[in-house]
Protein backbone atom coordinates (compact mmCIF):
# COMPACT_ATOMS: atom_id res chain seq x y z
CA UNK A 1 0.00 0.00 0.00
CA UNK A 2 1.69 3.26 -1.06
CA UNK A 3 1.65 5.99 1.60
CA UNK A 4 2.40 9.59 0.61
CA UNK A 5 4.43 11.91 2.85
CA UNK A 6 1.51 14.36 2.75
CA UNK A 7 -1.99 14.14 1.31
CA UNK A 8 -3.39 17.65 0.77
CA UNK A 9 -6.56 16.34 -0.89
CA UNK A 10 -7.42 14.19 2.11
CA UNK A 11 -7.47 17.35 4.20
CA UNK A 12 -8.97 19.83 1.74
CA UNK A 13 -11.58 17.89 -0.21
CA UNK A 14 -13.84 17.20 2.81
CA UNK A 15 -14.10 21.01 3.03
CA UNK A 16 -14.74 21.49 -0.69
CA UNK A 17 -18.33 22.72 -0.39
CA UNK A 18 -17.38 25.26 2.28
CA UNK A 19 -14.30 26.40 0.38
CA UNK A 20 -16.28 26.82 -2.82
CA UNK A 21 -18.86 28.92 -0.98
CA UNK A 22 -16.07 31.12 0.39
CA UNK A 23 -14.61 31.55 -3.08
CA UNK A 24 -18.00 32.69 -4.33
CA UNK A 25 -18.34 35.10 -1.41
CA UNK A 26 -14.99 36.75 -2.14
CA UNK A 27 -15.59 36.74 -5.89
CA UNK A 28 -18.87 38.57 -5.43
CA UNK A 29 -17.39 41.00 -2.91
CA UNK A 30 -15.05 42.23 -5.66
CA UNK A 31 -12.45 43.01 -2.97
CA UNK A 32 -9.20 41.10 -3.38
CA UNK A 33 -6.52 43.20 -1.65
CA UNK A 34 -6.56 43.65 2.17
CA UNK A 35 -9.98 44.52 3.62
CA UNK A 36 -12.27 42.62 6.00
CA UNK A 37 -11.32 39.05 5.02
CA UNK A 38 -7.69 39.78 5.81
CA UNK A 39 -8.54 41.61 9.05
CA UNK A 40 -10.83 38.79 10.21
CA UNK A 41 -8.18 36.17 9.43
CA UNK A 42 -5.62 38.21 11.36
CA UNK A 43 -7.89 38.48 14.40
CA UNK A 44 -8.53 34.75 14.37
CA UNK A 45 -4.81 33.97 14.02
CA UNK A 46 -3.99 36.32 16.90
CA UNK A 47 -6.54 34.52 19.07
CA UNK A 48 -5.18 31.09 18.12
CA UNK A 49 -1.53 31.93 18.76
CA UNK A 50 -2.25 34.06 21.82
CA UNK A 51 -0.52 37.09 20.27
CA UNK A 52 -1.95 40.58 20.73
CA UNK A 53 -1.52 41.36 17.01
CA UNK A 54 -1.18 39.43 13.79
CA UNK A 55 -0.32 40.68 10.30
CA UNK A 56 -0.93 38.46 7.27
CA UNK A 57 1.90 38.52 4.73
CA UNK A 58 2.84 36.91 1.43
CA UNK A 59 4.89 33.99 2.79
CA UNK A 60 6.82 32.72 5.77
CA UNK A 61 10.00 33.92 4.13
CA UNK A 62 8.55 37.42 3.78
CA UNK A 63 7.39 37.28 7.41
CA UNK A 64 11.05 36.85 8.40
CA UNK A 65 12.25 39.47 5.93
CA UNK A 66 9.68 42.08 7.02
CA UNK A 67 10.45 41.44 10.71
CA UNK A 68 14.15 42.03 10.13
CA UNK A 69 13.33 45.20 8.18
CA UNK A 70 11.06 46.41 10.99
CA UNK A 71 13.91 45.99 13.46
CA UNK A 72 16.21 47.98 11.20
CA UNK A 73 18.65 45.10 10.82
CA UNK A 74 20.98 45.45 7.85
CA UNK A 75 24.58 45.78 6.67
CA UNK A 76 27.12 45.56 9.48
CA UNK A 77 24.77 43.56 11.71
CA UNK A 78 24.93 39.91 12.69
CA UNK A 79 22.00 37.65 13.49
CA UNK A 80 22.39 34.33 15.32
CA UNK A 81 20.45 31.42 13.82
CA UNK A 82 20.66 27.63 13.79
CA UNK A 83 22.56 25.89 11.00
CA UNK A 84 20.05 23.04 10.94
CA UNK A 85 16.83 24.57 9.55
CA UNK A 86 15.10 25.38 6.28
CA UNK A 87 17.07 27.79 4.12
CA UNK A 88 14.64 30.72 4.48
CA UNK A 89 15.75 31.38 8.06
CA UNK A 90 19.22 32.42 6.95
CA UNK A 91 18.21 33.57 3.48
CA UNK A 92 16.08 36.35 5.00
CA UNK A 93 18.98 37.53 7.17
CA UNK A 94 21.27 37.63 4.16
CA UNK A 95 18.67 39.44 2.05
CA UNK A 96 18.62 42.45 4.40
CA UNK A 97 22.41 42.66 4.12
CA UNK A 98 23.15 41.26 7.58
CA UNK A 99 25.35 38.25 8.32
CA UNK A 100 23.69 35.01 9.48
CA UNK A 101 25.97 33.60 12.18
CA UNK A 102 25.33 29.88 12.24
CA UNK A 103 25.00 28.11 15.57
CA UNK A 104 24.88 24.45 16.46
CA UNK A 105 21.74 22.64 17.54
CA UNK A 106 20.56 20.14 20.11
CA UNK A 107 20.69 16.46 19.04
CA UNK A 108 17.52 15.68 21.01
CA UNK A 109 15.05 18.41 20.02
CA UNK A 110 16.87 19.60 16.85
CA UNK A 111 16.60 23.24 17.99
CA UNK A 112 19.11 26.02 18.58
CA UNK A 113 21.79 25.23 21.17
CA UNK A 114 21.83 28.45 23.15
CA UNK A 115 25.29 27.70 24.53
CA UNK A 116 26.59 27.63 20.97
CA UNK A 117 24.78 30.90 20.25
CA UNK A 118 26.31 32.54 23.34
CA UNK A 119 29.78 31.56 22.18
CA UNK A 120 29.19 33.32 18.84
CA UNK A 121 28.02 36.68 20.19
CA UNK A 122 29.99 39.73 19.05
CA UNK A 123 29.57 43.48 19.35
CA UNK A 124 27.75 43.32 16.00
CA UNK A 125 25.10 40.82 17.09
CA UNK A 126 21.70 42.52 16.85
CA UNK A 127 19.21 39.68 16.97
CA UNK A 128 18.70 35.98 17.53
CA UNK A 129 16.39 33.88 15.39
CA UNK A 130 15.42 30.60 17.06
CA UNK A 131 13.45 28.13 14.94
CA UNK A 132 10.74 25.89 16.41
CA UNK A 133 11.75 23.07 14.12
CA UNK A 134 9.35 20.26 13.18
CA UNK A 135 6.66 21.81 15.42
CA UNK A 136 8.42 21.83 18.80
CA UNK A 137 9.41 25.04 20.59
CA UNK A 138 13.05 25.96 21.03
CA UNK A 139 14.48 26.60 24.51
CA UNK A 140 12.93 30.05 24.76
CA UNK A 141 13.77 30.87 28.39
CA UNK A 142 17.44 30.44 27.59
CA UNK A 143 17.00 32.46 24.37
CA UNK A 144 15.24 35.23 26.30
CA UNK A 145 18.00 35.34 28.94
CA UNK A 146 20.71 35.57 26.31
CA UNK A 147 18.77 38.25 24.41
CA UNK A 148 17.98 40.34 27.48
CA UNK A 149 21.55 40.18 28.72
CA UNK A 150 22.96 41.36 25.40
CA UNK A 151 20.34 43.73 24.02
CA UNK A 152 19.28 41.38 21.21
CA UNK A 153 15.95 41.37 19.41
CA UNK A 154 14.25 37.96 19.17
CA UNK A 155 12.57 36.85 15.95
CA UNK A 156 10.93 33.43 16.23
CA UNK A 157 10.88 31.39 13.05
CA UNK A 158 7.63 29.62 13.92
CA UNK A 159 6.93 28.57 10.31
CA UNK A 160 6.49 24.97 11.42
CA UNK A 161 4.87 25.75 14.77
CA UNK A 162 1.45 27.34 14.23
CA UNK A 163 -0.49 26.51 17.42
CA UNK A 164 2.50 25.08 19.29
CA UNK A 165 3.20 26.28 22.82
CA UNK A 166 6.16 26.63 25.17
CA UNK A 167 5.35 26.43 28.89
CA UNK A 168 1.75 27.19 28.01
CA UNK A 169 2.61 30.30 25.97
CA UNK A 170 2.08 30.41 22.23
CA UNK A 171 5.00 30.10 19.84
CA UNK A 172 5.27 33.44 18.09
CA UNK A 173 4.45 35.40 21.26
CA UNK A 174 7.76 34.81 23.01
CA UNK A 175 9.95 37.35 21.23
CA UNK A 176 9.64 40.63 19.35
CA UNK A 177 8.13 39.03 16.27
CA UNK A 178 6.79 35.56 15.49
CA UNK A 179 6.89 34.39 11.86
CA UNK A 180 4.56 31.73 10.45
CA UNK A 181 4.08 30.09 7.07
CA UNK A 182 0.96 28.68 5.41
CA UNK A 183 2.90 26.75 2.77
CA UNK A 184 0.77 23.67 1.98
CA UNK A 185 2.98 21.32 4.02
CA UNK A 186 2.72 23.38 7.22
CA UNK A 187 0.19 22.59 9.95
CA UNK A 188 -2.19 25.26 8.66
CA UNK A 189 -1.63 24.32 5.03
CA UNK A 190 -2.77 26.94 2.54
CA UNK A 191 -3.71 27.05 -1.12
CA UNK A 192 -0.48 28.66 -2.23
CA UNK A 193 1.99 30.89 -0.43
CA UNK A 194 1.06 32.84 2.68
CA UNK A 195 2.49 33.85 6.02
CA UNK A 196 1.91 35.75 9.23
CA UNK A 197 3.81 37.97 11.63
CA UNK A 198 2.69 38.14 15.25
CA UNK A 199 3.69 40.68 17.88
CA UNK A 200 2.51 41.68 21.31
CA UNK A 201 3.59 45.27 20.68
CA UNK A 202 1.06 47.47 18.90
CA UNK A 203 3.64 49.93 17.56
CA UNK A 204 5.69 47.08 16.09
CA UNK A 205 2.61 45.47 14.54
CA UNK A 206 1.55 48.79 12.95
CA UNK A 207 5.05 49.22 11.58
CA UNK A 208 4.82 45.75 10.05
CA UNK A 209 1.45 46.64 8.48
CA UNK A 210 3.04 49.66 6.79
CA UNK A 211 6.08 47.71 5.60
CA UNK A 212 3.91 45.04 3.97
CA UNK A 213 2.32 47.79 1.87
CA UNK A 214 5.38 49.69 0.56
CA UNK A 215 5.86 51.56 3.82
CA UNK A 216 2.89 53.65 2.76
CA UNK A 217 1.11 55.81 5.37
CA UNK A 218 -1.05 57.69 4.73
CA UNK A 219 -1.89 56.91 1.11
CA UNK A 220 0.98 57.75 -1.29
CA UNK A 221 3.20 58.99 1.53
CA UNK A 222 6.30 56.89 2.10
CA UNK A 223 8.42 57.75 5.12
CA UNK A 224 10.35 54.51 4.51
CA UNK A 225 10.67 51.82 1.88
CA UNK A 226 8.69 48.64 2.39
CA UNK A 227 7.57 46.15 -0.24
CA UNK A 228 4.51 44.26 -1.40
CA UNK A 229 4.26 41.64 1.34
CA UNK A 230 0.46 41.39 1.25
CA UNK A 231 -1.46 38.13 1.53
CA UNK A 232 -4.46 37.79 -0.81
CA UNK A 233 -7.94 38.37 0.64
CA UNK A 234 -9.11 35.20 -1.14
CA UNK A 235 -6.39 33.15 0.48
CA UNK A 236 -7.16 34.58 3.93
CA UNK A 237 -10.85 33.81 3.46
CA UNK A 238 -10.13 30.21 2.41
CA UNK A 239 -7.74 29.66 5.31
CA UNK A 240 -10.36 30.86 7.80
CA UNK A 241 -12.24 27.67 6.95
CA UNK A 242 -9.23 25.50 7.82
CA UNK A 243 -8.25 27.55 10.86
CA UNK A 244 -11.25 26.16 12.72
CA UNK A 245 -9.79 22.66 12.35
CA UNK A 246 -6.24 23.52 13.30
CA UNK A 247 -6.36 22.03 16.80
CA UNK A 248 -7.82 18.80 15.37
CA UNK A 249 -5.04 18.64 12.78
CA UNK A 250 -2.42 18.98 15.50
CA UNK A 251 -4.16 16.35 17.63
CA UNK A 252 -4.28 13.94 14.67
CA UNK A 253 -0.56 14.41 14.13
CA UNK A 254 0.14 13.94 17.84
CA UNK A 255 -1.84 10.69 17.91
CA UNK A 256 0.11 9.45 14.91
CA UNK A 257 3.40 10.35 16.58
CA UNK A 258 2.36 8.46 19.72
CA UNK A 259 1.41 5.42 17.63
CA UNK A 260 4.72 5.39 15.77
CA UNK A 261 6.57 5.55 19.04
CA UNK A 262 4.44 2.75 20.51
CA UNK A 263 5.00 0.55 17.48
CA UNK A 264 8.72 1.15 17.11
CA UNK A 265 10.15 1.84 20.56
CA UNK A 266 9.95 -1.82 21.64
CA UNK A 267 12.22 -3.06 18.88
CA UNK A 268 15.83 -3.94 19.67
CA UNK A 269 18.10 -1.17 18.44
CA UNK A 270 15.46 1.55 18.73
CA UNK A 271 15.62 4.27 21.38
CA UNK A 272 13.43 7.26 22.11
CA UNK A 273 15.38 10.51 22.28
CA UNK A 274 15.91 11.31 25.95
CA UNK A 275 14.91 14.87 26.87
CA UNK A 276 17.32 14.77 29.82
CA UNK A 277 20.12 14.73 27.31
CA UNK A 278 18.98 17.95 25.69
CA UNK A 279 21.97 20.10 24.94
CA UNK A 280 20.01 23.29 24.93
CA UNK A 281 18.85 22.77 28.50
CA UNK A 282 21.74 23.05 30.92
CA UNK A 283 22.30 19.29 31.02
CA UNK A 284 25.39 18.30 29.07
CA UNK A 285 25.63 14.57 29.71
CA UNK A 286 26.90 12.25 27.08
CA UNK A 287 24.12 10.73 25.06
CA UNK A 288 23.09 7.44 26.58
CA UNK A 289 22.38 5.58 23.38
CA UNK A 290 24.26 2.34 23.10
CA UNK A 291 26.40 1.33 20.19
CA UNK A 292 23.72 -1.01 18.96
CA UNK A 293 21.10 1.72 18.58
CA UNK A 294 20.16 2.07 14.92
CA UNK A 295 17.16 4.35 15.22
CA UNK A 296 16.35 7.25 17.56
CA UNK A 297 12.70 8.29 17.71
CA UNK A 298 11.77 11.94 18.30
CA UNK A 299 10.46 13.08 21.67
CA UNK A 300 8.31 15.94 22.92
CA UNK A 301 9.29 17.79 26.08
CA UNK A 302 6.66 17.89 28.76
CA UNK A 303 6.75 21.70 28.83
CA UNK A 304 6.03 21.91 25.09
CA UNK A 305 2.83 21.38 23.15
CA UNK A 306 4.47 19.82 20.08
CA UNK A 307 2.35 20.05 16.92
CA UNK A 308 4.34 17.41 15.01
CA UNK A 309 4.73 19.16 11.69
CA UNK A 310 7.27 16.41 11.08
CA UNK A 311 8.03 13.09 12.73
CA UNK A 312 11.75 12.90 12.22
CA UNK A 313 13.82 9.80 12.84
CA UNK A 314 17.56 9.73 13.37
CA UNK A 315 19.05 6.73 11.59
CA UNK A 316 22.43 6.06 13.15
CA UNK A 317 25.59 4.40 11.93
CA UNK A 318 25.51 5.76 8.38
CA UNK A 319 22.45 3.69 7.50
CA UNK A 320 19.95 6.46 6.77
CA UNK A 321 19.98 6.09 3.00
CA UNK A 322 19.43 2.35 3.29
CA UNK A 323 16.20 2.93 5.27
CA UNK A 324 15.14 5.65 2.86
CA UNK A 325 15.67 3.34 -0.12
CA UNK A 326 13.62 0.67 1.59
CA UNK A 327 10.72 3.06 2.23
CA UNK A 328 10.84 4.42 -1.31
CA UNK A 329 10.88 0.89 -2.72
CA UNK A 330 7.68 0.18 -0.79
CA UNK A 331 6.01 3.36 -2.05
CA UNK A 332 6.24 5.19 1.27
CA UNK A 333 6.90 8.91 1.13
CA UNK A 334 9.78 10.22 3.19
CA UNK A 335 12.11 13.19 3.02
CA UNK A 336 15.40 14.40 4.40
CA UNK A 337 14.75 17.66 6.25
CA UNK A 338 17.52 18.87 5.86
CA UNK A 339 20.45 17.26 4.06
CA UNK A 340 22.94 20.16 4.07
CA UNK A 341 23.54 22.33 7.15
CA UNK A 342 23.29 25.98 6.20
CA UNK A 343 26.87 26.87 7.15
CA UNK A 344 27.88 24.45 4.35
CA UNK A 345 25.70 26.04 1.66
CA UNK A 346 27.57 27.30 -1.37
CA UNK A 347 25.88 30.71 -1.33
CA UNK A 348 27.30 31.41 2.14
CA UNK A 349 30.89 30.35 1.43
CA UNK A 350 32.16 33.93 1.39
CA UNK A 351 30.72 34.89 4.76
CA UNK A 352 33.31 35.83 7.40
CA UNK A 353 34.81 32.74 9.09
CA UNK A 354 33.16 33.79 12.35
CA UNK A 355 29.75 33.07 10.77
CA UNK A 356 30.82 29.64 9.55
CA UNK A 357 32.25 28.01 12.66
CA UNK A 358 31.89 24.28 13.15
CA UNK A 359 28.41 22.96 13.94
CA UNK A 360 29.14 19.27 14.56
CA UNK A 361 25.65 18.32 15.71
CA UNK A 362 24.02 20.02 12.71
CA UNK A 363 26.41 18.10 10.42
CA UNK A 364 25.65 14.84 12.15
CA UNK A 365 21.88 15.36 11.99
CA UNK A 366 22.03 16.24 8.31
CA UNK A 367 23.44 12.76 7.71
CA UNK A 368 20.97 10.97 9.98
CA UNK A 369 17.50 12.50 9.75
CA UNK A 370 14.55 11.07 7.88
CA UNK A 371 10.99 12.37 8.17
CA UNK A 372 8.09 9.96 7.65
CA UNK A 373 4.35 10.55 7.03
CA UNK A 374 2.59 11.94 10.13
CA UNK A 375 -0.15 14.08 8.53
CA UNK A 376 -3.46 13.96 10.43
CA UNK A 377 -5.44 12.08 7.77
CA UNK A 378 -2.92 9.23 7.70
CA UNK A 379 -5.04 6.13 8.31
CA UNK A 380 -4.29 3.52 10.98
CA UNK A 381 -3.52 0.90 8.35
CA UNK A 382 -1.24 3.24 6.46
CA UNK A 383 0.62 4.07 9.66
CA UNK A 384 0.90 0.38 10.51
CA UNK A 385 2.35 -0.24 7.04
CA UNK A 386 5.01 2.47 7.48
CA UNK A 387 5.87 1.13 10.93
CA UNK A 388 6.06 -2.44 9.60
CA UNK A 389 8.48 -1.50 6.82
CA UNK A 390 10.67 0.33 9.32
CA UNK A 391 10.48 -2.57 11.80
CA UNK A 392 11.50 -5.07 9.13
CA UNK A 393 14.44 -2.88 8.19
CA UNK A 394 15.52 -2.46 11.84
CA UNK A 395 15.42 -6.21 12.45
CA UNK A 396 17.48 -6.84 9.32
CA UNK A 397 19.93 -4.02 10.12
C1 LIG B 1 8.51 26.84 5.51
C2 LIG B 1 9.53 27.52 6.29
C3 LIG B 1 9.89 28.86 6.05
C4 LIG B 1 9.42 29.63 4.86
O1 LIG B 1 8.07 29.68 4.66
P1 LIG B 1 7.50 29.98 3.18
O2 LIG B 1 6.06 30.27 3.45
O3 LIG B 1 7.70 28.73 2.39
O4 LIG B 1 8.21 31.14 2.63
C5 LIG B 1 10.80 29.46 6.91
N1 LIG B 1 11.37 28.78 7.92
C6 LIG B 1 11.07 27.50 8.18
C7 LIG B 1 11.71 26.82 9.34
C8 LIG B 1 10.15 26.82 7.36
O5 LIG B 1 9.89 25.54 7.61
Short mmCIF file of C-alpha atoms and ligand atoms in Angstrom, two decimals, residues 59-61 64 85-86 88-89 131 133 157 159-160 181-183 186 193-194 338, ligand 1:
data_model
loop_
_atom_site.label_atom_id
_atom_site.label_comp_id
_atom_site.label_asym_id
_atom_site.label_seq_id
_atom_site.Cartn_x
_atom_site.Cartn_y
_atom_site.Cartn_z
CA UNK A 59 4.89 33.99 2.79
CA UNK A 60 6.82 32.72 5.77
CA UNK A 61 10.00 33.92 4.13
CA UNK A 64 11.05 36.85 8.40
CA UNK A 85 16.83 24.57 9.55
CA UNK A 86 15.10 25.38 6.28
CA UNK A 88 14.64 30.72 4.48
CA UNK A 89 15.75 31.38 8.06
CA UNK A 131 13.45 28.13 14.94
CA UNK A 133 11.75 23.07 14.12
CA UNK A 157 10.88 31.39 13.05
CA UNK A 159 6.93 28.57 10.31
CA UNK A 160 6.49 24.97 11.42
CA UNK A 181 4.08 30.09 7.07
CA UNK A 182 0.96 28.68 5.41
CA UNK A 183 2.90 26.75 2.77
CA UNK A 186 2.72 23.38 7.22
CA UNK A 193 1.99 30.89 -0.43
CA UNK A 194 1.06 32.84 2.68
CA UNK A 338 17.52 18.87 5.86
C1 LIG B 1 8.51 26.84 5.51
C2 LIG B 1 9.53 27.52 6.29
C3 LIG B 1 9.89 28.86 6.05
C4 LIG B 1 9.42 29.63 4.86
O1 LIG B 1 8.07 29.68 4.66
P1 LIG B 1 7.50 29.98 3.18
O2 LIG B 1 6.06 30.27 3.45
O3 LIG B 1 7.70 28.73 2.39
O4 LIG B 1 8.21 31.14 2.63
C5 LIG B 1 10.80 29.46 6.91
N1 LIG B 1 11.37 28.78 7.92
C6 LIG B 1 11.07 27.50 8.18
C7 LIG B 1 11.71 26.82 9.34
C8 LIG B 1 10.15 26.82 7.36
O5 LIG B 1 9.89 25.54 7.61
#
